[in-house]
Each structure stands twice: as C-alpha cells, then as structure tokens.
C-alpha cells in the first residue's frame, strides 16, 4: 500500500483510516433489526411499529419535560435515536443534528467568539448592576412584610 510516505508507521495509520471508512459505509442507512426479524415481513413490520411506539413515547415525554423540570431536549434526541435504529428519515435527521451541534461547538470554541461572549456578558452584568444600584439608591430596600396598608 502506497501512502506517499516511506515511513512504516504511515502505512498502518492509513490502513486503519481505510478500515474505519469501510465500517462507516457498511453501517449505512436502514434497519438495524436482527436478521431473523428482517427475514419475516410481518415480524419486521411489527418490530417497526414497536420501535415507533417506544420512540414516540420517549419523544412525547421529552416534549412534556420542556416546560417542566427535566432534560427535555436530551430525552427528545434519545427518542430520535430510538427511531434512528429503524427509520432512514430519523437517521438523516440525527446525522444533520449531530453535524449542526458539532459546528456550533466548534464556533463556540473559537477564541474570537469566546472573547466576544465574555465581553458582552461583562457589559450586561455591569448594566444590570448599575440599574440595581440606582434602584436601591433611589428607593432603598423595603421588605414585603413591612409595607403599610395604603
């Protein structure tokens, strides 16, 4: 195998990368049900219905958790991952979501973006502190249980 290098370590690295690429292409899109289930049409259809119902229950639980306490988005993406074990559309949505999250994480780690975010946060805190100080200077602290009836 010619990798463009005469060093022996480069050949091993290139072979490992090629092997990893083959594994990803083999994994492709489609059902990940066991072969004995795929072999029988009725069993495979009932398997898909079961996966859809379980994934739907998890997604609905995640949607309920959005306004309530709980990890709503994590649970929703968990339900999408359950659907992605069986449905191509869910696999594509999950791949797109992973790509966008990775891109956002890379942008967030950019030093210029981090400096900008820290600067904006400090400016915001200074403004809130100044407003709170002005309010306390102007009106003072009045506890609710000491308010007189008017």
Short mmCIF file of C-alpha atoms in Angstrom, two decimals:
data_model
loop_
_atom_site.label_atom_id
_atom_site.label_comp_id
_atom_site.label_asym_id
_atom_site.label_seq_id
_atom_site.Cartn_x
_atom_site.Cartn_y
_atom_site.Cartn_z
CA UNK A 1 0.00 0.00 0.00
CA UNK A 2 1.50 3.31 -1.04
CA UNK A 3 0.54 6.20 1.23
CA UNK A 4 3.07 8.64 -0.17
CA UNK A 5 5.45 8.07 2.71
CA UNK A 6 8.35 5.70 3.19
CA UNK A 7 7.84 5.54 6.96
CA UNK A 8 6.31 2.25 8.16
CA UNK A 9 4.03 3.94 10.71
CA UNK A 10 2.23 5.88 7.99
CA UNK A 11 1.07 2.70 6.27
CA UNK A 12 -0.55 1.42 9.47
CA UNK A 13 -2.33 4.72 10.08
CA UNK A 14 -3.63 4.83 6.50
CA UNK A 15 -4.82 1.22 6.74
CA UNK A 16 -6.68 1.96 9.98
CA UNK A 17 -8.36 5.02 8.42
CA UNK A 18 -9.42 2.99 5.38
CA UNK A 19 -10.81 0.26 7.65
CA UNK A 20 -12.78 2.82 9.69
CA UNK A 21 -14.19 4.31 6.47
CA UNK A 22 -15.34 0.86 5.33
CA UNK A 23 -17.07 0.24 8.67
CA UNK A 24 -18.95 3.52 8.38
CA UNK A 25 -20.08 2.78 4.83
CA UNK A 26 -21.20 -0.74 5.83
CA UNK A 27 -23.24 0.70 8.67
CA UNK A 28 -25.18 2.86 6.17
CA UNK A 29 -28.83 3.76 6.38
CA UNK A 30 -31.66 1.38 7.08
CA UNK A 31 -32.98 -1.00 9.65
CA UNK A 32 -30.73 -2.35 12.36
CA UNK A 33 -33.14 -5.10 13.35
CA UNK A 34 -31.75 -8.61 13.77
CA UNK A 35 -31.62 -10.68 10.57
CA UNK A 36 -34.22 -13.24 11.71
CA UNK A 37 -36.70 -10.36 12.17
CA UNK A 38 -35.88 -8.82 8.78
CA UNK A 39 -36.42 -12.20 7.12
CA UNK A 40 -40.14 -12.27 8.02
CA UNK A 41 -42.25 -9.41 6.68
CA UNK A 42 -44.96 -9.50 9.38
CA UNK A 43 -42.40 -9.75 12.17
CA UNK A 44 -40.37 -6.87 10.73
CA UNK A 45 -43.47 -4.69 10.39
CA UNK A 46 -44.48 -5.38 13.99
CA UNK A 47 -40.88 -4.64 15.05
CA UNK A 48 -41.06 -1.28 13.27
CA UNK A 49 -44.39 -0.46 14.91
CA UNK A 50 -42.92 -1.31 18.31
CA UNK A 51 -39.85 0.85 17.71
CA UNK A 52 -42.07 3.71 16.52
CA UNK A 53 -44.34 3.50 19.58
CA UNK A 54 -41.41 3.38 22.03
CA UNK A 55 -39.66 6.26 20.25
CA UNK A 56 -42.89 8.25 20.20
CA UNK A 57 -43.40 7.71 23.93
CA UNK A 58 -39.86 8.95 24.64
CA UNK A 59 -40.25 11.99 22.35
CA UNK A 60 -43.60 12.89 23.95
CA UNK A 61 -42.03 12.57 27.41
CA UNK A 62 -39.26 14.93 26.25
CA UNK A 63 -41.79 17.43 24.93
CA UNK A 64 -43.61 17.31 28.26
CA UNK A 65 -40.30 17.93 30.04
CA UNK A 66 -39.60 21.11 28.04
CA UNK A 67 -41.75 23.37 30.27
CA UNK A 68 -41.43 21.09 33.31
CA UNK A 69 -38.26 20.20 35.21
CA UNK A 70 -36.24 17.62 33.38
CA UNK A 71 -33.81 17.17 30.50
CA UNK A 72 -36.38 17.72 27.73
CA UNK A 73 -34.08 18.12 24.73
CA UNK A 74 -31.87 15.21 25.77
CA UNK A 75 -34.92 12.94 26.03
CA UNK A 76 -36.25 14.15 22.65
CA UNK A 77 -32.93 13.35 20.99
CA UNK A 78 -32.96 9.99 22.78
CA UNK A 79 -36.32 9.24 21.19
CA UNK A 80 -34.92 10.28 17.81
CA UNK A 81 -32.02 7.88 18.38
CA UNK A 82 -34.52 5.09 19.09
CA UNK A 83 -36.32 5.89 15.83
CA UNK A 84 -32.96 6.04 14.02
CA UNK A 85 -32.37 2.36 14.77
CA UNK A 86 -35.17 1.55 12.34
CA UNK A 87 -36.12 4.50 10.13
CA UNK A 88 -33.96 6.19 7.48
CA UNK A 89 -35.62 9.61 7.90
CA UNK A 90 -34.71 9.61 11.61
CA UNK A 91 -31.14 8.59 10.78
CA UNK A 92 -30.85 11.52 8.39
CA UNK A 93 -32.32 13.96 10.92
CA UNK A 94 -29.97 12.66 13.61
CA UNK A 95 -26.92 12.97 11.33
CA UNK A 96 -27.92 16.54 10.40
CA UNK A 97 -28.43 17.41 14.08
CA UNK A 98 -25.06 15.94 15.08
CA UNK A 99 -23.36 17.89 12.30
CA UNK A 100 -25.01 21.16 13.35
CA UNK A 101 -24.19 20.62 17.04
CA UNK A 102 -20.57 19.87 16.17
CA UNK A 103 -20.36 23.01 14.02
CA UNK A 104 -21.88 25.11 16.82
CA UNK A 105 -19.43 23.64 19.34
CA UNK A 106 -16.51 24.47 17.05
CA UNK A 107 -17.77 28.04 16.62
CA UNK A 108 -18.22 28.38 20.38
CA UNK A 109 -14.62 27.29 20.95
CA UNK A 110 -13.30 29.93 18.53
CA UNK A 111 -11.22 32.39 20.62
CA UNK A 112 -12.75 35.47 18.96
CA UNK A 113 -16.29 34.26 19.66
CA UNK A 114 -15.38 33.42 23.26
CA UNK A 115 -13.88 36.90 23.80
CA UNK A 116 -16.97 38.50 22.30
CA UNK A 117 -19.29 36.43 24.51
CA UNK A 118 -17.28 37.22 27.65
CA UNK A 119 -17.22 40.92 26.76
CA UNK A 120 -20.98 41.01 26.18
CA UNK A 121 -21.60 39.13 29.43
CA UNK A 122 -19.45 41.56 31.43
CA UNK A 123 -21.17 44.56 29.81
CA UNK A 124 -24.58 43.05 30.59
CA UNK A 125 -23.63 42.39 34.22
CA UNK A 126 -22.32 45.94 34.61
CA UNK A 127 -25.58 47.36 33.23
CA UNK A 128 -27.71 45.15 35.50
CA UNK A 129 -25.54 46.05 38.49
CA UNK A 130 -25.82 49.77 37.72
CA UNK A 131 -29.60 49.54 37.37
CA UNK A 132 -29.91 47.57 40.61
CA UNK A 133 -27.66 50.07 42.41
CA UNK A 134 -29.68 53.02 41.09
CA UNK A 135 -32.93 51.37 42.18
CA UNK A 136 -31.59 50.69 45.68
CA UNK A 137 -30.20 54.23 45.95
CA UNK A 138 -33.50 55.75 44.82
CA UNK A 139 -35.99 53.52 46.66
CA UNK A 140 -33.99 51.52 49.19
CA UNK A 141 -34.91 48.05 50.36
CA UNK A 142 -38.47 47.64 51.60
CA UNK A 143 -39.39 44.19 52.78
CA UNK A 144 -42.83 43.00 51.71
CA UNK A 145 -43.95 42.30 55.28
CA UNK A 146 -43.19 45.89 56.28
CA UNK A 147 -45.33 47.54 53.63
CA UNK A 148 -48.04 49.63 55.27
CA UNK A 149 -51.63 49.50 54.08
CA UNK A 150 -52.45 52.50 51.96
#
